[in-house]
Coordinates of C-alpha atoms in Angstrom, one line a residue:
M316 CA 0.0 0.0 0.0
G317 CA 2.8 2.4 1.0
L318 CA 4.7 1.6 -2.2
A319 CA 1.6 2.4 -4.4
I320 CA 1.3 5.7 -2.6
A321 CA 4.9 6.5 -3.2
V322 CA 4.7 5.6 -6.9
A323 CA 1.6 7.7 -7.4
A324 CA 3.2 10.7 -5.6
G325 CA 6.3 10.3 -7.8
W326 CA 4.2 10.2 -11.0
G327 CA 2.3 13.3 -9.9
Y328 CA 5.6 15.2 -9.4
L329 CA 6.8 14.1 -12.8
V330 CA 3.6 15.3 -14.5
A331 CA 3.8 18.6 -12.7
S332 CA 7.4 19.1 -13.6
L333 CA 6.7 18.4 -17.3
R334 CA 3.8 20.9 -17.4
K335 CA 5.0 24.2 -18.9
I336 CA 4.3 27.3 -16.9
N337 CA 2.2 29.8 -18.9
R338 CA 1.7 32.5 -16.3
I339 CA 3.4 34.0 -13.3
K340 CA 1.6 36.4 -11.0
M341 CA 3.4 39.2 -9.3
A342 CA 1.2 41.5 -7.2
Q343 CA -1.2 43.1 -9.8
M344 CA 0.9 41.9 -12.8
D345 CA 0.3 38.7 -14.8
L346 CA 3.6 37.8 -16.6
R347 CA 3.2 35.5 -19.6
Q348 CA 5.6 34.3 -22.3
N349 CA 4.8 37.1 -24.7
G350 CA 4.3 40.0 -22.4
F351 CA 2.4 41.1 -19.3
T352 CA -0.7 42.8 -18.1
I353 CA -1.4 44.8 -15.0
H354 CA -4.7 45.0 -13.2
S355 CA -6.3 47.6 -11.0
P356 CA -7.3 46.5 -7.5
S357 CA -10.8 46.0 -8.9
G358 CA -9.5 43.6 -11.5
E359 CA -9.7 45.8 -14.6
V360 CA -6.8 45.4 -17.0
V361 CA -5.2 48.9 -17.1
F362 CA -1.9 48.1 -18.9
S363 CA -0.9 45.7 -21.6
L364 CA 2.5 45.1 -23.1
A365 CA 3.9 42.6 -25.6
F366 CA 7.5 41.4 -25.9
Q367 CA 8.7 41.6 -29.5
S368 CA 12.3 40.6 -28.8
G369 CA 11.5 37.0 -28.0
I370 CA 9.2 34.7 -26.0
L371 CA 10.2 34.1 -22.4
D372 CA 10.7 30.5 -21.1
L373 CA 8.8 30.9 -17.9
D374 CA 10.4 27.7 -16.6
S375 CA 13.7 29.5 -16.5
C376 CA 12.3 32.2 -14.1
F377 CA 13.1 32.3 -10.4
R378 CA 12.3 34.7 -7.6
E379 CA 14.5 36.4 -5.1
G380 CA 12.3 38.4 -2.7
D381 CA 10.5 41.1 -4.7
M382 CA 12.5 40.4 -7.9
L383 CA 11.8 37.8 -10.6
A384 CA 14.5 36.9 -13.2
C385 CA 14.4 34.8 -16.3
T386 CA 17.3 33.4 -18.2
R387 CA 16.0 31.8 -21.4
S388 CA 13.9 32.9 -24.4
D389 CA 13.1 31.3 -27.8
K390 CA 15.8 33.4 -29.5
G391 CA 18.6 31.3 -28.2
H392 CA 21.1 34.1 -27.5
T393 CA 22.1 35.0 -24.0
F394 CA 20.0 37.7 -22.4
R395 CA 18.8 39.0 -19.0
F396 CA 15.2 39.7 -18.0
L397 CA 14.0 40.8 -14.7
I398 CA 11.1 42.5 -13.0
Q399 CA 11.3 44.1 -9.6
I400 CA 8.3 45.1 -7.5
V401 CA 8.4 48.4 -5.6
E402 CA 5.6 49.6 -3.4
P403 CA 6.7 53.2 -2.5
E404 CA 3.5 54.4 -1.1
E405 CA 0.0 53.1 -0.1
K406 CA -2.2 52.6 -3.1
L407 CA 0.7 52.8 -5.4
M408 CA 2.6 49.9 -7.1
C409 CA 5.6 50.1 -9.4
Y410 CA 7.4 47.6 -11.5
Y411 CA 10.9 48.0 -12.8
V412 CA 11.3 46.0 -16.1
H413 CA 14.8 45.2 -17.5
W414 CA 15.5 43.3 -20.8
E415 CA 19.1 43.2 -21.9
A416 CA 20.4 41.3 -25.0
F417 CA 24.0 40.3 -25.0
A418 CA 24.6 40.8 -28.7
T419 CA 25.9 43.9 -30.4
D420 CA 23.5 43.8 -33.3
A421 CA 20.5 42.9 -31.1
V422 CA 17.3 45.0 -31.0
V423 CA 15.1 44.9 -27.9
Q424 CA 11.5 46.0 -28.6
H425 CA 8.3 46.1 -26.5
K426 CA 4.9 47.2 -27.6
V427 CA 2.6 49.1 -25.3
F428 CA -1.1 48.8 -26.1
W429 CA -3.2 51.8 -25.1
G430 CA -6.5 50.0 -25.0
E431 CA -9.4 52.1 -23.9
A432 CA -7.3 54.6 -21.9
H433 CA -6.4 58.1 -22.9
W434 CA -2.7 58.9 -22.9
Y435 CA -0.7 62.1 -22.3
G436 CA 2.9 63.3 -22.3
G437 CA 5.9 62.3 -24.4
Y438 CA 6.8 65.3 -26.5
E439 CA 5.8 68.4 -28.3
M440 CA 4.1 67.7 -31.7
S441 CA 3.4 69.7 -34.8
V442 CA -0.2 68.5 -34.7
Q443 CA -1.0 68.6 -31.0
H444 CA -4.1 67.1 -29.5
W445 CA -5.2 66.4 -25.9
P446 CA -5.2 63.5 -25.2
I447 CA -2.6 62.3 -27.7
R448 CA -3.7 61.2 -31.2
L449 CA -1.1 59.1 -32.9
P450 CA -0.3 60.3 -36.4
G451 CA -0.4 57.1 -38.4
Y452 CA 2.4 54.6 -38.3
Q453 CA 6.1 55.2 -37.5
E454 CA 8.9 52.7 -37.3
P455 CA 11.0 53.2 -34.2
R456 CA 13.6 56.0 -34.5
P457 CA 15.8 57.9 -32.1
F458 CA 13.8 59.8 -29.5
V459 CA 15.7 63.0 -29.8
T460 CA 14.8 66.7 -29.9
S461 CA 13.7 68.2 -33.2
D462 CA 12.2 71.4 -34.6
V463 CA 8.7 70.4 -35.4
Y464 CA 8.0 73.7 -37.2
S465 CA 10.6 72.8 -39.9
F466 CA 10.4 69.0 -39.6
R467 CA 6.7 68.3 -38.9
N468 CA 7.1 64.6 -38.2
G469 CA 9.8 65.0 -35.6
F470 CA 9.5 64.5 -31.8
G471 CA 9.7 68.1 -30.8
G472 CA 12.1 70.4 -29.0
I473 CA 10.6 69.6 -25.6
L474 CA 10.4 66.0 -24.7
E475 CA 10.8 63.5 -21.9
R476 CA 10.7 59.7 -21.8
Y477 CA 7.4 59.8 -19.9
W478 CA 3.8 58.9 -20.6
L479 CA 0.7 58.9 -18.4
S480 CA -2.7 57.3 -18.9
S481 CA -6.2 58.1 -17.7
K482 CA -6.3 54.6 -16.1
A483 CA -3.7 55.9 -13.6
V484 CA -0.7 54.2 -15.2
A485 CA 2.6 56.0 -15.8
I486 CA 5.7 54.9 -17.7
K487 CA 9.2 56.3 -17.4
I488 CA 12.0 55.0 -19.7
V489 CA 15.4 54.9 -17.9
D490 CA 17.7 57.7 -19.0
S491 CA 20.6 55.3 -20.0
V492 CA 18.5 53.4 -22.6
P493 CA 19.4 53.9 -26.3
F494 CA 15.7 54.8 -26.8
H495 CA 13.9 54.7 -30.1
L496 CA 10.1 55.3 -30.3
G497 CA 7.6 54.2 -32.9
F498 CA 3.8 54.0 -32.9
N499 CA 0.9 52.5 -34.7
A500 CA -2.4 54.5 -34.7
S501 CA -4.5 51.7 -36.1
E502 CA -3.9 49.5 -33.1
R503 CA -3.2 52.4 -30.6
S504 CA 0.2 51.3 -29.6
L505 CA 3.7 52.6 -28.8
L506 CA 6.8 50.8 -29.8
F507 CA 9.6 51.1 -27.3
Q508 CA 13.0 50.0 -28.8
A509 CA 16.6 49.9 -27.5
R510 CA 19.5 49.4 -30.0
Y511 CA 23.0 50.7 -30.7
K512 CA 23.3 49.3 -34.2
D513 CA 22.7 52.0 -36.9
S514 CA 21.8 54.5 -34.2
L515 CA 22.8 57.9 -32.9
Y516 CA 23.2 56.5 -29.4
K517 CA 26.6 55.3 -28.0
P518 CA 27.4 53.0 -25.1
S519 CA 29.4 54.5 -22.2
Q520 CA 33.1 54.1 -22.4
G521 CA 34.4 50.6 -21.8
K522 CA 30.9 49.1 -22.1
E523 CA 29.9 46.6 -24.8
P524 CA 27.1 47.9 -27.1
F525 CA 24.5 45.5 -25.7
P526 CA 21.1 47.1 -25.8
E527 CA 19.0 47.4 -22.6
L528 CA 15.4 48.3 -22.5
N529 CA 14.7 49.4 -18.9
Y530 CA 11.6 51.3 -17.7
H531 CA 9.4 51.9 -14.7
V532 CA 5.6 51.2 -14.8
C533 CA 3.6 52.6 -11.9
I534 CA -0.1 52.2 -11.1
G535 CA -1.9 54.5 -8.7
S536 CA -5.4 55.2 -7.5
D537 CA -6.0 58.0 -10.0
V538 CA -4.3 59.9 -12.8
T539 CA -3.5 63.0 -10.8
S540 CA -1.9 61.2 -7.8
I541 CA 0.2 58.9 -10.0
H542 CA 1.5 61.9 -12.0
K543 CA 2.4 63.7 -8.8
Y544 CA 4.4 60.7 -7.6
M545 CA 6.3 60.3 -10.9
V546 CA 7.2 64.0 -10.9
R547 CA 8.5 63.8 -7.3
R548 CA 10.5 60.6 -8.1
Y549 CA 11.9 61.2 -11.6
F550 CA 11.9 64.9 -12.6
K551 CA 14.1 67.8 -11.6
K552 CA 12.3 70.9 -10.2
P553 CA 12.9 74.6 -11.1
L554 CA 15.4 76.1 -8.7
K555 CA 14.0 79.6 -8.9
V556 CA 11.1 81.7 -10.3
P557 CA 11.6 83.9 -13.3
S558 CA 11.0 87.7 -13.1
E559 CA 7.6 88.6 -11.8
N560 CA 7.2 91.0 -14.7
M561 CA 7.1 88.1 -17.1
F562 CA 4.0 86.9 -15.3
R563 CA 2.4 90.3 -14.9
F564 CA 3.1 92.2 -18.2
P565 CA 3.4 91.3 -21.9
I566 CA 6.7 90.7 -23.8
W567 CA 6.9 92.8 -26.9
S568 CA 8.8 91.1 -29.7
T569 CA 10.0 92.8 -32.9
W570 CA 9.8 89.6 -35.0
A571 CA 6.4 89.3 -36.6
L572 CA 6.1 93.1 -37.2
Y573 CA 9.5 93.8 -38.6
K574 CA 11.1 90.4 -39.4
K575 CA 14.7 90.9 -40.5
E576 CA 14.3 94.5 -41.3
I577 CA 14.8 95.6 -37.7
N578 CA 16.8 98.7 -37.1
Q579 CA 17.4 101.4 -34.4
D580 CA 14.6 103.7 -35.6
K581 CA 12.1 100.8 -35.7
V582 CA 13.0 99.7 -32.1
L583 CA 12.5 103.3 -30.8
E584 CA 9.3 103.7 -32.7
F585 CA 8.0 100.4 -31.4
A586 CA 8.8 101.4 -27.8
Q587 CA 7.2 104.8 -28.3
T588 CA 4.0 103.4 -29.6
I589 CA 3.7 100.8 -26.8
R590 CA 3.7 103.8 -24.4
K591 CA 1.4 105.9 -26.6
Y592 CA -1.3 103.3 -26.2
D593 CA -0.7 102.9 -22.4
F594 CA 0.3 99.2 -22.6
K595 CA 2.6 97.9 -19.9
Y596 CA 5.6 95.8 -20.6
S597 CA 7.9 93.2 -19.2
H598 CA 10.5 93.9 -21.9
I599 CA 11.2 94.4 -25.6
E600 CA 12.7 91.5 -27.4
I601 CA 14.9 92.5 -30.4
D602 CA 14.8 89.5 -32.8
D603 CA 16.5 88.3 -36.0
M604 CA 19.2 90.2 -37.9
Y605 CA 20.2 93.1 -35.6
M606 CA 23.8 91.9 -36.3
Q607 CA 25.8 91.9 -39.5
N608 CA 26.5 88.2 -39.7
Y609 CA 25.0 85.2 -38.0
G610 CA 27.5 84.4 -35.2
D611 CA 28.3 88.0 -34.4
F612 CA 27.7 89.2 -30.8
D613 CA 27.1 92.8 -31.6
F614 CA 24.9 95.2 -33.5
D615 CA 25.2 96.1 -37.1
P616 CA 26.5 99.7 -37.1
L617 CA 24.6 100.5 -40.2
K618 CA 21.3 99.4 -38.7
F619 CA 22.1 100.7 -35.2
P620 CA 24.4 103.7 -35.7
H621 CA 23.9 104.9 -32.1
V622 CA 23.1 101.7 -30.3
T623 CA 24.5 102.8 -26.9
E624 CA 22.3 105.9 -26.9
M625 CA 19.3 103.8 -28.0
F626 CA 19.7 101.5 -25.0
E627 CA 20.1 104.4 -22.6
R628 CA 17.0 106.1 -23.9
L629 CA 14.9 102.9 -23.6
K630 CA 16.2 102.2 -20.1
K631 CA 15.2 105.8 -19.2
D632 CA 11.7 105.0 -20.4
G633 CA 11.5 101.9 -18.2
F634 CA 12.1 99.3 -20.9
N635 CA 14.2 96.1 -20.2
L636 CA 15.7 94.8 -23.4
T637 CA 16.5 91.2 -24.5
I638 CA 18.0 90.0 -27.8
W639 CA 17.8 86.9 -30.0
I640 CA 20.7 84.4 -29.8
H641 CA 21.3 81.1 -31.5
P642 CA 24.1 78.4 -31.7
F643 CA 25.1 78.9 -35.3
V644 CA 28.2 80.8 -36.7
H645 CA 28.5 81.6 -40.4
K646 CA 31.7 81.8 -42.3
K647 CA 31.3 85.6 -42.8
S648 CA 31.4 86.2 -39.1
P649 CA 34.8 86.9 -37.5
N650 CA 33.9 84.4 -34.9
F651 CA 34.1 81.6 -37.4
S652 CA 37.9 81.8 -37.4
V653 CA 37.9 82.1 -33.7
G654 CA 35.8 78.9 -33.4
L655 CA 38.1 77.1 -35.8
E656 CA 41.2 78.0 -33.9
N657 CA 39.8 77.1 -30.6
R658 CA 37.8 74.0 -31.7
L659 CA 34.6 75.4 -30.4
F660 CA 32.4 73.7 -33.0
V661 CA 30.7 70.4 -33.4
M662 CA 33.1 68.5 -35.8
E663 CA 32.5 66.1 -38.7
S664 CA 32.9 62.5 -37.7
M665 CA 36.7 62.3 -38.1
G666 CA 37.1 65.4 -36.0
Q667 CA 39.2 67.3 -38.5
F668 CA 36.8 69.9 -39.8
P669 CA 33.7 71.7 -38.4
A670 CA 30.4 70.1 -39.3
M671 CA 28.6 72.6 -41.5
V672 CA 24.9 72.4 -41.0
K673 CA 21.8 73.8 -42.7
W674 CA 19.3 75.8 -40.6
W675 CA 16.5 78.2 -41.5
N676 CA 18.9 81.1 -42.1
G677 CA 21.5 79.4 -44.2
I678 CA 24.6 77.2 -43.6
G679 CA 27.0 77.5 -40.7
A680 CA 29.0 75.8 -38.1
I681 CA 27.3 74.9 -34.8
L682 CA 28.8 75.4 -31.3
D683 CA 29.7 72.4 -29.3
F684 CA 28.1 72.9 -25.9
T685 CA 29.6 69.7 -24.5
N686 CA 32.9 71.6 -24.5
P687 CA 33.5 73.7 -21.4
S688 CA 35.6 76.1 -23.4
T689 CA 32.7 76.7 -25.8
R690 CA 30.3 77.2 -22.9
E691 CA 32.6 79.8 -21.3
W692 CA 33.3 81.5 -24.6
F693 CA 29.5 81.7 -25.4
Q694 CA 28.5 83.0 -22.0
S695 CA 31.4 85.5 -21.9
H696 CA 29.9 87.1 -25.0
L697 CA 26.5 87.2 -23.4
R698 CA 28.0 88.8 -20.3
Q699 CA 29.8 91.4 -22.5
L700 CA 26.5 92.3 -24.2
R701 CA 24.9 92.8 -20.8
T702 CA 27.8 94.9 -19.5
K703 CA 28.2 97.0 -22.7
Y704 CA 24.6 97.8 -23.4
G705 CA 22.6 96.9 -20.3
I706 CA 20.9 94.0 -22.1
S707 CA 18.7 92.2 -19.5
S708 CA 18.6 88.7 -21.0
F709 CA 18.4 86.6 -24.1
K710 CA 16.0 84.6 -26.3
L711 CA 17.9 81.4 -27.0
D712 CA 16.5 80.1 -30.2
A713 CA 17.0 76.6 -31.8
G714 CA 19.0 74.0 -29.9
E715 CA 17.3 70.9 -31.3
M716 CA 19.3 67.8 -32.1
C717 CA 17.9 67.9 -35.7
Y718 CA 20.4 70.7 -36.5
L719 CA 23.4 68.4 -35.9
P720 CA 24.5 66.4 -38.9
E721 CA 24.0 62.6 -39.2
Q722 CA 27.7 62.0 -38.5
F723 CA 29.5 64.2 -36.1
S724 CA 31.9 64.3 -33.1
T725 CA 31.8 66.4 -30.0
F726 CA 34.3 67.2 -27.2
Q727 CA 32.4 64.9 -24.9
P728 CA 30.8 61.9 -26.6
L729 CA 27.0 62.2 -26.7
L730 CA 25.8 58.9 -25.4
D731 CA 22.3 60.4 -25.6
P732 CA 22.2 63.0 -28.4
S733 CA 19.5 65.2 -26.8
T734 CA 21.9 66.0 -23.9
W735 CA 23.4 68.5 -26.4
S736 CA 20.1 70.4 -26.3
R737 CA 20.2 70.4 -22.5
H738 CA 23.8 71.8 -22.5
Y739 CA 22.6 74.6 -24.8
A740 CA 19.5 75.4 -22.6
E741 CA 21.8 75.6 -19.6
M742 CA 23.4 78.7 -21.2
A743 CA 20.3 80.6 -20.0
I744 CA 20.8 79.9 -16.3
P745 CA 22.8 83.1 -15.5
F746 CA 20.1 85.2 -17.2
Y747 CA 17.1 83.2 -16.1
E748 CA 14.9 86.1 -14.9
L749 CA 13.9 87.2 -18.5
A750 CA 15.4 84.4 -20.6
E751 CA 13.6 82.0 -22.8
V752 CA 14.6 78.7 -24.5
R753 CA 12.7 76.5 -26.8
V754 CA 14.3 73.1 -26.0
G755 CA 13.8 71.0 -22.9
Y756 CA 15.2 67.6 -22.1
Q757 CA 15.9 66.6 -18.5
S758 CA 16.3 70.3 -17.9
Q759 CA 13.4 71.2 -15.6
H760 CA 15.9 72.7 -13.2
I761 CA 16.6 75.6 -15.6
S762 CA 14.4 78.4 -14.1
C763 CA 13.5 80.3 -17.2
F764 CA 10.5 80.3 -19.5
V765 CA 10.3 77.5 -22.1
R766 CA 8.7 78.7 -25.4
I767 CA 6.6 76.4 -27.5
V768 CA 7.7 76.2 -31.1
D769 CA 6.5 78.9 -33.6
R770 CA 2.8 79.0 -34.4
D771 CA 1.2 79.8 -37.8
S772 CA -1.5 82.4 -38.0
I773 CA -4.3 79.8 -38.4
W774 CA -7.1 78.3 -36.3
G775 CA -6.3 74.6 -36.5
H776 CA -4.4 71.9 -34.5
E777 CA -1.4 71.9 -36.8
L778 CA 0.6 74.7 -35.1
G779 CA -2.5 76.9 -35.0
L780 CA -4.6 78.4 -32.2
K781 CA -6.3 75.1 -31.3
S782 CA -2.9 73.5 -30.7
V783 CA -1.9 76.0 -28.0
I784 CA -3.8 74.5 -25.0
P785 CA -2.9 70.9 -25.8
T786 CA 0.8 71.9 -26.2
V787 CA 0.9 73.9 -22.9
L788 CA -0.8 71.1 -21.1
T789 CA 1.7 68.5 -22.5
I790 CA 4.7 70.6 -21.6
G791 CA 3.4 71.2 -18.1
L792 CA 3.0 67.4 -17.6
L793 CA 6.6 67.0 -18.7
G794 CA 7.7 69.1 -15.7
Y795 CA 8.1 72.6 -17.3
P796 CA 5.8 75.0 -15.5
F797 CA 7.0 78.3 -16.9
I798 CA 5.6 78.2 -20.5
L799 CA 5.7 80.9 -23.1
P800 CA 3.0 80.2 -25.7
D801 CA 4.7 82.2 -28.5
M802 CA 3.3 85.3 -30.2
I803 CA -0.4 86.4 -30.1
G804 CA -1.8 85.8 -33.6
G805 CA 1.1 83.5 -34.7
N806 CA 4.2 84.2 -36.8
F807 CA 2.3 85.9 -39.7
L808 CA 4.2 84.2 -42.5
P809 CA 3.2 84.1 -46.2
N810 CA 1.0 81.0 -47.1
K811 CA 0.7 80.2 -43.4
T812 CA -1.7 82.9 -42.4
E813 CA -5.5 83.1 -42.3
G814 CA -6.7 86.6 -42.9
S815 CA -5.7 89.5 -45.2
V816 CA -2.3 89.9 -46.8
D817 CA -1.5 92.6 -44.3
L818 CA -2.5 91.0 -41.0
P819 CA -3.7 87.8 -39.4
D820 CA -7.4 87.4 -39.3
R821 CA -8.9 89.9 -36.8
E822 CA -11.2 87.4 -35.0
L823 CA -8.3 84.9 -34.8
Y824 CA -6.1 87.6 -33.3
I825 CA -8.7 88.6 -30.7
R826 CA -9.4 85.0 -29.6
W827 CA -5.6 84.3 -29.4
L828 CA -5.1 87.4 -27.3
E829 CA -7.9 86.3 -24.9
L830 CA -6.5 82.8 -24.5
S831 CA -2.9 84.1 -23.9
A832 CA -4.1 86.5 -21.2
F833 CA -4.6 83.4 -19.0
L834 CA -1.3 81.6 -19.7
P835 CA 2.0 81.9 -17.8
A836 CA 3.4 84.6 -20.2
V837 CA 2.0 86.8 -22.9
Q838 CA 3.9 87.9 -26.0
F839 CA 2.8 90.6 -28.5
S840 CA 4.6 90.9 -31.8
I841 CA 1.7 91.9 -34.1
P842 CA 0.6 94.8 -32.0
P843 CA -3.1 95.5 -31.3
W844 CA -3.0 99.0 -32.8
L845 CA -2.6 97.6 -36.3
Y846 CA -6.2 96.7 -36.2
D847 CA -8.8 99.2 -34.8
R848 CA -9.9 100.8 -31.6
Q849 CA -12.0 97.9 -30.4
V850 CA -9.0 95.5 -30.7
I851 CA -6.9 97.9 -28.7
E852 CA -9.6 98.2 -26.0
I853 CA -10.0 94.4 -25.8
A854 CA -6.2 94.1 -25.4
Q855 CA -6.1 96.7 -22.7
V856 CA -9.0 95.1 -20.8
F857 CA -7.4 91.6 -20.9
M858 CA -4.0 92.9 -19.9
G859 CA -5.6 94.6 -17.0
L860 CA -7.5 91.5 -16.0
R861 CA -4.3 89.5 -16.2
E862 CA -2.5 91.9 -13.9
S863 CA -5.3 92.0 -11.3
L864 CA -6.7 88.5 -11.4
V865 CA -4.4 86.1 -13.2
A866 CA -0.9 87.1 -12.4
P867 CA -1.2 86.9 -8.6
L868 CA -2.4 83.3 -9.0
L869 CA 0.3 82.5 -11.5
L870 CA 3.0 83.8 -9.2
E871 CA 1.7 81.8 -6.2
L872 CA 1.6 78.6 -8.4
A873 CA 5.1 79.4 -9.8
R874 CA 6.6 79.5 -6.3
N875 CA 4.8 76.2 -5.4
A876 CA 6.2 74.6 -8.6
T877 CA 9.8 74.9 -7.3
A878 CA 8.9 72.5 -4.5
T879 CA 6.3 70.2 -6.2
G880 CA 6.9 70.3 -9.9
D881 CA 3.2 70.7 -10.4
P882 CA 2.1 72.4 -13.6
I883 CA 0.7 75.9 -13.4
I884 CA -1.7 75.3 -16.3
R885 CA -3.5 72.1 -15.5
P886 CA -5.9 69.7 -17.3
I887 CA -9.5 69.6 -16.1
W888 CA -8.9 66.0 -14.8
W889 CA -6.4 67.4 -12.3
I890 CA -9.2 68.1 -9.8
S891 CA -11.6 65.5 -11.2
P892 CA -9.3 62.5 -12.0
S893 CA -12.0 59.8 -12.3
D894 CA -14.2 61.9 -14.5
E895 CA -14.3 60.4 -18.0
F896 CA -15.4 63.6 -19.6
A897 CA -12.6 65.5 -18.0
H898 CA -10.1 63.1 -19.5
T899 CA -10.8 64.4 -23.0
A900 CA -11.5 68.1 -22.4
D901 CA -9.0 69.7 -24.8
S902 CA -10.2 73.3 -25.2
Q903 CA -10.4 74.5 -21.6
F904 CA -8.0 74.3 -18.6
L905 CA -7.3 75.2 -15.0
I906 CA -5.0 77.7 -13.5
G907 CA -4.1 75.9 -10.3
D908 CA -7.2 74.2 -8.9
T909 CA -9.5 77.2 -8.7
L910 CA -9.7 79.1 -12.0
L911 CA -11.2 77.4 -15.0
V912 CA -10.8 79.0 -18.4
A913 CA -12.8 78.1 -21.5
P914 CA -11.9 80.3 -24.5
V915 CA -13.6 80.3 -27.9
L916 CA -11.3 78.7 -30.5
E917 CA -13.6 78.4 -33.4
A918 CA -14.1 81.0 -36.1
G919 CA -17.4 82.7 -36.2
L920 CA -18.7 81.4 -32.8
L921 CA -20.1 83.5 -30.0
K922 CA -20.9 80.5 -27.8
R923 CA -19.3 77.3 -26.7
D924 CA -20.0 74.2 -24.5
V925 CA -18.3 74.5 -21.1
Y926 CA -17.7 71.5 -18.8
L927 CA -17.7 72.3 -15.1
P928 CA -16.4 69.5 -12.9
A929 CA -17.8 68.9 -9.4
G930 CA -17.8 71.9 -7.2
K931 CA -19.5 75.3 -6.8
W932 CA -18.4 77.7 -9.5
R933 CA -18.9 81.4 -10.1
S934 CA -18.7 82.7 -13.7
H935 CA -17.1 85.9 -14.9
K936 CA -20.7 87.2 -15.2
G937 CA -21.5 86.5 -11.6
E938 CA -23.6 83.3 -12.1
I939 CA -23.4 80.5 -9.6
F940 CA -23.3 76.9 -10.7
E941 CA -23.8 74.3 -7.9
M942 CA -25.4 71.4 -9.8
T943 CA -22.1 69.9 -11.0
P944 CA -20.5 68.2 -12.8
T945 CA -22.4 69.6 -15.7
I946 CA -22.1 70.8 -19.3
L947 CA -23.2 74.3 -20.1
T948 CA -24.4 73.9 -23.6
D949 CA -24.1 76.9 -26.0
Y950 CA -22.8 79.1 -23.3
S951 CA -22.7 82.7 -24.6
V952 CA -19.2 84.2 -25.1
N953 CA -19.1 87.5 -27.0
L954 CA -16.1 88.5 -29.1
D955 CA -14.7 90.6 -26.2
E956 CA -15.1 87.8 -23.6
V957 CA -13.5 84.6 -22.3
A958 CA -15.6 82.2 -20.3
Y959 CA -13.9 81.8 -16.9
F960 CA -15.1 80.4 -13.6
L961 CA -13.8 80.6 -10.1
L962 CA -14.1 77.7 -7.7
V963 CA -16.2 78.9 -4.7
S964 CA -16.1 75.7 -2.8

């Protein structure tokens, strides 16, 4: 009898050992051979991912505490896979996922399925929606900064390896990953890829080029709380707050009005007219072609024959002045030979000659900001300009990785090419109070305004008025609270303007002005007085409203952002994270938690639908709304109005 029992037990053990494992459960995660899913505490699948680098042999997996490791896949080559569980806070669970292939030509790729969730974050896009709408299909390519005005399919000058879902899931790709991103709109998926072969990325010195795909997936109780955790854990915070004047008063740029024909008389006339119409000002920004040659750090004496006297006069009238700066040096500039002699430029791949690059104003060398000597040389010229003329600060234009050639060498090897953009943005730090940059990558600590890329003078989502709110919301989620939404009315360029040949469309201009009055900074370039008396009066009213109502709130939130990293301009779901309607609200926003703004963004409309989340709200007209959440259908908004609501309780 005992022998029979022993034989039966042995047979049962043999059958069990031969049975293939097809699932391993780790907390809220179900790991399978071809990927994993994560469930909410209620059992809903909130995250789904497929492995595309091989099928795991789950029989090779073993646990050590909160970590699970697997050693075999169907591909045959040696690799390492592990998942580690981290529970940093109550109601929050994180998983660290690591897949490393020990082959130099290997590609590690995972596919994230969006499912029914709405997703946010990632990068600035030329066609910006909120939540993200994937633009078709894209094979994985290096996730590096690009100028999406000139290269519409790029990833944008402001980007982070971070995505967030309405199902309270957040993903952060580890900084050291040679990260390539692709997507597929038809199946609503992102492709995360790691590789060194045929890539811009380089392994660190002494390390084999074995690709690793490492990322953190965290699940929280709601979208707002999980985002706050991710920002605390993975993002830098601004160290200081920019000048209060940039929050209170408009910036006046010479670009859209004068383009490259700027000169001394036009600057003085511009300043005089600003004062004539009783507009206040943070500063005047002198834009493109005040110099003789690109790469010069001084004024063209023909255009500005008495530049010192000009600055003295403007200072006497209370104007701060900033000027346009960029990283390019043309051959005609005397600084080209200086750069050659001192090896200040990004070089071609062999390191013998400067890499000549094409940008929107021609062909030139580009400064190598990985070189400490270049950084000191560049900043010394900025300091000289400040000392010589009393210039307050600088508009640092360009800086995207797309302006480096395909093959190049730098003083310090760029393991991650976008770090060049960060080095360039850091040039603004000594001048942060009134400075602006248009690139951001792991650079939230730089305490200056980040400008969204140029807008066209059109209504739509492709770099038009409707793209402004989605772009500002996206950049805020990426950890950049001080956002400059570019010029009111857009760039006013030929073939990219809706309106007459002389000016952007009047209604478009007014609606753009009204929206901008509620954003962290306001910039005029096409001035209101080019239209008519009503436009001037609307501008004056909204700049007054900004100064009295909006700016005090912006400044309070700006100071808080240095500690929390919270955005100043927030999505509606920020205070209503479980509200499905709030997840897709793309044409209204919150300033902090208490001021809801719903501008009109459609041509010809004097009304709009407004969504009010739960709470007691008072409108700009004095109406009280307590039966919330609710949709105010066809809410009246005249041409000289913006619908805004204060949270009473």
